[in-house]
Short mmCIF file of C-alpha atoms and ligand atoms in Angstrom, two decimals:
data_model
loop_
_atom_site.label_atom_id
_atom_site.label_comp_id
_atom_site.label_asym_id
_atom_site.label_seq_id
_atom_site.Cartn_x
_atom_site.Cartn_y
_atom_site.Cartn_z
CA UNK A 1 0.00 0.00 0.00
CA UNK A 2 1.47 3.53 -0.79
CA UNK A 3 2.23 6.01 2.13
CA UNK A 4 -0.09 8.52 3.28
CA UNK A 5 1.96 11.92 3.97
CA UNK A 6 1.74 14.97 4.72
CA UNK A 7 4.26 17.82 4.74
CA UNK A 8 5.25 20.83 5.98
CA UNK A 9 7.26 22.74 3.60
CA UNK A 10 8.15 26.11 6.03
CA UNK A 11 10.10 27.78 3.39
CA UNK A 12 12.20 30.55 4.57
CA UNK A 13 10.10 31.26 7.79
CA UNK A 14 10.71 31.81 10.98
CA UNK A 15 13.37 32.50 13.76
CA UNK A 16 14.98 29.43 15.28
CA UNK A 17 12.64 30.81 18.58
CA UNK A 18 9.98 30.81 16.41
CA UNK A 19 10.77 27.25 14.69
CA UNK A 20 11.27 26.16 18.35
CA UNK A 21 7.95 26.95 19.64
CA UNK A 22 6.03 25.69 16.89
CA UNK A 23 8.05 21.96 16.79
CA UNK A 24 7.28 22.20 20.33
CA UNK A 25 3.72 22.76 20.06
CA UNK A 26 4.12 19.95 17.13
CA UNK A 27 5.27 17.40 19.46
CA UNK A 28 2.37 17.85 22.13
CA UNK A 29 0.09 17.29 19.51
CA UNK A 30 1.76 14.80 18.03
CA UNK A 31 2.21 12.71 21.51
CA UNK A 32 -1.15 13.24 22.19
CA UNK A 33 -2.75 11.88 18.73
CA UNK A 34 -0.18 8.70 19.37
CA UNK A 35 -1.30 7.78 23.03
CA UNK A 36 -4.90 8.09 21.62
CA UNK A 37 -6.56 4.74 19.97
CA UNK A 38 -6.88 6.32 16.48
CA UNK A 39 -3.11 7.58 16.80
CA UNK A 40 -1.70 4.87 15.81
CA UNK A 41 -2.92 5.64 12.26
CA UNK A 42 -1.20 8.75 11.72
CA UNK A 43 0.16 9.44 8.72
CA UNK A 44 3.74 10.39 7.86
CA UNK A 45 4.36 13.31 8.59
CA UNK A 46 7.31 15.52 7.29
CA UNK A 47 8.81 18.58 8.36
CA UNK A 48 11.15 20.54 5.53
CA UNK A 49 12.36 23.60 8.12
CA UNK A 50 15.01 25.54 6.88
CA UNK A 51 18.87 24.26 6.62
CA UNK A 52 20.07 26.12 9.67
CA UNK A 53 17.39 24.43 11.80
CA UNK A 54 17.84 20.71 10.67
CA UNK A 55 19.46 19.44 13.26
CA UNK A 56 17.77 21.03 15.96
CA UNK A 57 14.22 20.11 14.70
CA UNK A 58 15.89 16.12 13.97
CA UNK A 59 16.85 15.87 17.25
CA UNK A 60 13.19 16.62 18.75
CA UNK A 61 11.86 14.22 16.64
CA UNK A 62 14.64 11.32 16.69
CA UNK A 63 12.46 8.34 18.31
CA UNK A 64 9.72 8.99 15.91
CA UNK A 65 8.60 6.39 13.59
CA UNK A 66 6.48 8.56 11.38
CA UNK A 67 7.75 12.10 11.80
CA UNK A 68 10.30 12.82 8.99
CA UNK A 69 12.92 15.64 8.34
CA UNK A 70 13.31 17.03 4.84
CA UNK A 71 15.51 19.92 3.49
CA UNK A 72 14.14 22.67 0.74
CA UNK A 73 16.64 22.02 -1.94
CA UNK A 74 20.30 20.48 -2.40
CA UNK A 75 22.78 20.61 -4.49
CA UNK A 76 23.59 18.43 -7.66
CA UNK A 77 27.17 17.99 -7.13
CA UNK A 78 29.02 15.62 -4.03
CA UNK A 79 30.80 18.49 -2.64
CA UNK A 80 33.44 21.08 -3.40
CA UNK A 81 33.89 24.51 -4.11
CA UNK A 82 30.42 25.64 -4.48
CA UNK A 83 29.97 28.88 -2.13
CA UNK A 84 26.85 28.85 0.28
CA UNK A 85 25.53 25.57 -1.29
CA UNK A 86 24.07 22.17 0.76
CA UNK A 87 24.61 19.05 -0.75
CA UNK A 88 22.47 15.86 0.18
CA UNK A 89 25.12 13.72 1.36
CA UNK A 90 25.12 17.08 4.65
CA UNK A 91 21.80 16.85 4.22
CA UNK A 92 21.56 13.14 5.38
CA UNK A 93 24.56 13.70 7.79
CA UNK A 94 22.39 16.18 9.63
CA UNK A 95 19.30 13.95 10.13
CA UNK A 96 17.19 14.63 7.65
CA UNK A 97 15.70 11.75 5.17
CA UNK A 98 13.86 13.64 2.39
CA UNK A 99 14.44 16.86 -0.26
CA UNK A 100 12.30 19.12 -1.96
CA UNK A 101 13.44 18.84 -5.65
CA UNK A 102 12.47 21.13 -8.22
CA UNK A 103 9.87 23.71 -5.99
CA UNK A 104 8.27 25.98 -8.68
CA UNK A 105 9.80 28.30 -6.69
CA UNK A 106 13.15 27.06 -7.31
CA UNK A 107 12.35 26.75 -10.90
CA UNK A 108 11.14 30.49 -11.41
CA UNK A 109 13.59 32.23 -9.18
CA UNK A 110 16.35 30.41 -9.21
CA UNK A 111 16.35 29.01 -12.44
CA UNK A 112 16.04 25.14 -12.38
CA UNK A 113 14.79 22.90 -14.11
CA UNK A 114 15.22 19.72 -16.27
CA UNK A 115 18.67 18.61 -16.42
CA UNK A 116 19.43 20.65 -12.88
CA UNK A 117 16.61 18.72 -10.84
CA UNK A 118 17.82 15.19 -12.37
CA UNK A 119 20.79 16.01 -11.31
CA UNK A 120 19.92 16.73 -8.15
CA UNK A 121 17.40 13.83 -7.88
CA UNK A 122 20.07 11.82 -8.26
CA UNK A 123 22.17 12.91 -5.69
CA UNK A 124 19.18 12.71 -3.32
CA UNK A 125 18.94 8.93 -4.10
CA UNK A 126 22.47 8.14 -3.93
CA UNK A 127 22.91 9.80 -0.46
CA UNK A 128 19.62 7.82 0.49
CA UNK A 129 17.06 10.68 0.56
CA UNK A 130 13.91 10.77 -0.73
CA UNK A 131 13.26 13.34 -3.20
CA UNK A 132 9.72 14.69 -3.03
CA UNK A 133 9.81 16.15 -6.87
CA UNK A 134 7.53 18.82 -7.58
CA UNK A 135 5.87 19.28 -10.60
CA UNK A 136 2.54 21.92 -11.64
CA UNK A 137 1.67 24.15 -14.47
CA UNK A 138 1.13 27.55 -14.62
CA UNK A 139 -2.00 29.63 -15.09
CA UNK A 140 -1.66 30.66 -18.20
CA UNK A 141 -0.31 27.29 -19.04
CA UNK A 142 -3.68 25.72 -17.52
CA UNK A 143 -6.17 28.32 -19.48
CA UNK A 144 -4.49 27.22 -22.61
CA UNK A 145 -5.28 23.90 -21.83
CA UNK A 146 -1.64 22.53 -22.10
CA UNK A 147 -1.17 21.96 -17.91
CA UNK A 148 -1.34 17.72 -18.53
CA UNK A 149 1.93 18.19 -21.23
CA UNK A 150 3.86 20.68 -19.22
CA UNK A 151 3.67 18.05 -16.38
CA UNK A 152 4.58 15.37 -18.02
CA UNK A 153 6.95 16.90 -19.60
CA UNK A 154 8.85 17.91 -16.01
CA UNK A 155 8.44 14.52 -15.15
CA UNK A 156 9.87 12.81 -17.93
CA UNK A 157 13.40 15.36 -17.87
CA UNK A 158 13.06 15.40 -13.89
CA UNK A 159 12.40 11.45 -12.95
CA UNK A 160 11.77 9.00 -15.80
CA UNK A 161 15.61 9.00 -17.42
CA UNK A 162 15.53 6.61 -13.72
CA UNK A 163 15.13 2.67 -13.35
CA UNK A 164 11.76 1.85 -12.10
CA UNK A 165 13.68 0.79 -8.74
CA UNK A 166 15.12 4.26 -8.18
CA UNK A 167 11.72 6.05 -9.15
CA UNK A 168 9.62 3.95 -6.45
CA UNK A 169 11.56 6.15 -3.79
CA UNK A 170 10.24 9.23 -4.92
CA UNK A 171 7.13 11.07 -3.67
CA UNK A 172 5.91 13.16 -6.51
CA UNK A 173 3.80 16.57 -5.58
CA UNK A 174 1.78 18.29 -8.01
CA UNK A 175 1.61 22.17 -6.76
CA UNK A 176 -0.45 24.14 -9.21
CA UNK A 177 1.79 27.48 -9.39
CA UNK A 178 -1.00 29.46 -9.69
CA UNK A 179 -2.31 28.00 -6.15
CA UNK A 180 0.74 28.74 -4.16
CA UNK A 181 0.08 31.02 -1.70
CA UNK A 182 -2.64 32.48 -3.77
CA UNK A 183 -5.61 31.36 -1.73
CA UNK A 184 -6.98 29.85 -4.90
CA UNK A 185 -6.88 25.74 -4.09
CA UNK A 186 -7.37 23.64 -7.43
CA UNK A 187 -10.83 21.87 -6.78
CA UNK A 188 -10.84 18.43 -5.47
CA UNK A 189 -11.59 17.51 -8.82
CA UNK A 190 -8.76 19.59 -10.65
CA UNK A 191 -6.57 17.77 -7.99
CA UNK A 192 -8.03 14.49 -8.42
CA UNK A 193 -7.94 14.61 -12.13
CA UNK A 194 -4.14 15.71 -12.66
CA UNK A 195 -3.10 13.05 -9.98
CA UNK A 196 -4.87 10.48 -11.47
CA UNK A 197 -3.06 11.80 -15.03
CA UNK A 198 0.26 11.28 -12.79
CA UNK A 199 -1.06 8.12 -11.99
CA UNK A 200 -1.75 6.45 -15.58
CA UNK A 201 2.03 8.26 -17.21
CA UNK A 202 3.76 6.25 -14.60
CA UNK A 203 1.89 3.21 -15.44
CA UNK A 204 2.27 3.73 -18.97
CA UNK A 205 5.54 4.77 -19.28
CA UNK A 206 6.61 1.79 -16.53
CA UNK A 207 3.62 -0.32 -14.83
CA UNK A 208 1.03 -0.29 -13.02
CA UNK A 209 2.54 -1.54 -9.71
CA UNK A 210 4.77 1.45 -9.99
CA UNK A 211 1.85 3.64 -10.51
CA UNK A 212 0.20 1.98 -7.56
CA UNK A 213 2.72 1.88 -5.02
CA UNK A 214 4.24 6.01 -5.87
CA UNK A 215 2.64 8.70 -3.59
CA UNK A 216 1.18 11.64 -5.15
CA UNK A 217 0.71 14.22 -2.87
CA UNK A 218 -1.30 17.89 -3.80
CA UNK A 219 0.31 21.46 -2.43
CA UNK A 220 -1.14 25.03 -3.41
CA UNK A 221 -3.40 26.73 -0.69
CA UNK A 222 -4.17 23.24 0.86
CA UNK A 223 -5.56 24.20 4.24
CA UNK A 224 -7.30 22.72 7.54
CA UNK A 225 -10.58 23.95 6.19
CA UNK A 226 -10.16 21.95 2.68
CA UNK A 227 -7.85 19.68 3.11
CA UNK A 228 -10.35 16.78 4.09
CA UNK A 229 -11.96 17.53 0.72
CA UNK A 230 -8.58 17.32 -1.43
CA UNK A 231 -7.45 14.02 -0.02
CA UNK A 232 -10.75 12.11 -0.31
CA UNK A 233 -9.81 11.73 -3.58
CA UNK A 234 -8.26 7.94 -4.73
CA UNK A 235 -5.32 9.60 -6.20
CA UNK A 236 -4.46 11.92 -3.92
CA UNK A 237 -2.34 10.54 -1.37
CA UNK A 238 -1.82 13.37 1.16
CA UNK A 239 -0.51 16.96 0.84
CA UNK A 240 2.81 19.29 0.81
CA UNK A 241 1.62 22.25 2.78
CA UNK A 242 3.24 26.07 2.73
CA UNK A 243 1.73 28.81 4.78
CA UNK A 244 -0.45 26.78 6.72
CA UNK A 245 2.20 24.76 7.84
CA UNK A 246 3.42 27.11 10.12
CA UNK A 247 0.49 27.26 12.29
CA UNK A 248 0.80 24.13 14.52
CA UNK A 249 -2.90 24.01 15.22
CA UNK A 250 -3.96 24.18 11.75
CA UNK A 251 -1.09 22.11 10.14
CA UNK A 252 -2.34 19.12 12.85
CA UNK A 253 -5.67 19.28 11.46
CA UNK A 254 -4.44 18.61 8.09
CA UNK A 255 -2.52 15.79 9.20
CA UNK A 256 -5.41 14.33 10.74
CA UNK A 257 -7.57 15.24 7.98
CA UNK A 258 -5.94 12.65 6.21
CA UNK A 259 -6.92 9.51 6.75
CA UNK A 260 -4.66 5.88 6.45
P1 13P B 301 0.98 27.24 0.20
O1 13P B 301 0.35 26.09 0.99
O2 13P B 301 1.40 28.37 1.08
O3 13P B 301 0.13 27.63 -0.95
O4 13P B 301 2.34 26.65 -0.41
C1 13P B 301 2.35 25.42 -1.05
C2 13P B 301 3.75 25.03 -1.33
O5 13P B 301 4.41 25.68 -2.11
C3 13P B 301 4.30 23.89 -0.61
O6 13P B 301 5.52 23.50 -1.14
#
């Protein structure tokens, strides 16, 4: 069966006192939820603080079965001289088990994209990370009707150059760019309907057990109001959260929205 998570992507948020209180608050919750009958259903749950905070937030969690510690971004390359870069092999060192790859964020400020992020996916394998790779149109990519080909297309130069036993570590998120941070959520339907695209390219392009067993996870204005509505879906199999991330109370009920 594939895994039901949910992240917390914090982006670059808050001061270590601030990323303190709210793993703190995390944790109460968290405890709580376990000691409780239904807690021992909980979904994954992933935290992607920023670097500086890695190893503080790993070590709060380190007995956890199903909290997980992700970084933002890495690097493509091992290591060397590449000024005020993070490369997954530190990434691992410092706790941490998963990596953002290929944010839209990334993509539009920073440049990435294609052979960058496969790059970079790589790296996250070898060092024995798993890269949640983002994919998602743009608006005016989606009014023109072309938002099924530019995903595919980011997943074919991002993930499937890989063998189908690399690509069954990977957590794919679709993040409609025009629903990050916007307020605007893609329908439970829009999100359902891309996933399940997702869903039939992997099987097509390797098979259908891949397809089955790959979480697909939705992020763009996901919140503890709609969340329950976004992951009743078949395809959807949990959610990479921004904003709302950083509010312990409502990031909880999103991870109990979702349910095993
Ligand atoms: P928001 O939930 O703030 O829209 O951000 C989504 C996102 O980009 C998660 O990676």
């Amino acid at each position: 069966m594939r895994k039901k998570i949910v992240a917390g992507n914090w982006k670059m948020n808050l001061s270590l006192e601030e990323a303190k209180a709210l793993v703190s608050e995390l944790k109460v919750k968290i405890d709580n939820y376990r000691n409780s009958s239904e807690g021992r259903e909980m979904p994954q749950v992933v935290l992607f603080p920023p670097f500086p905070y890695l190893t503080r937030v790993a070590d709060v969690f380190v007995n956890y079965d199903q909290v997980f510690l992700g970084a933002q971004n890495c690097h493509n390359e091992d290591q060397g001289a590449y000024t005020g870069e993070v490369s997954a092999m530190m990434i691992r060192s410092a706790g941490a088990s998963h990596v953002i790859i290929g944010h839209s964020e990334r993509r539009s400020q920073f440049g990435e994209g294609g052979i960058v992020l496969a790059e970079k996916t790589r790296q996250a394998l070898k060092n024995g990370l798993t890269p949640v790779f983002c994919c998602g149109e743009k608006l005016p990519e989606r009014e023109k009707n072309a938002h099924f080909k530019v995903v595919a297309d980011q997943l074919l130069e991002g993930l499937f150059w890989m063998h189908k036993d690399q690509l069954s570590k990977v957590v794919i998120a679709y993040e409609p760019v025009w629903a990050i941070g916007t307020g605007k959520t893609a329908t439970p339907d829009q999100a359902q309907e891309m996933h399940a695209y997702i869903r039939k390219l992997l099987a097509d392009t390797y098979d259908q057990g891949l397809a089955d067993e790959m979480s697909i996870l939705y992020g763009g204005s996901c919140n503890a109001k709609n969340a329950a509505d976004i992951f009743r879906n078949s395809d959807v199999d949990g959610g990479l959260i921004g904003g709302a991330s950083l509010k312990p109370d409502d990031f909880f009920s999103i991870i109990t929205a979702l349910k095993p």
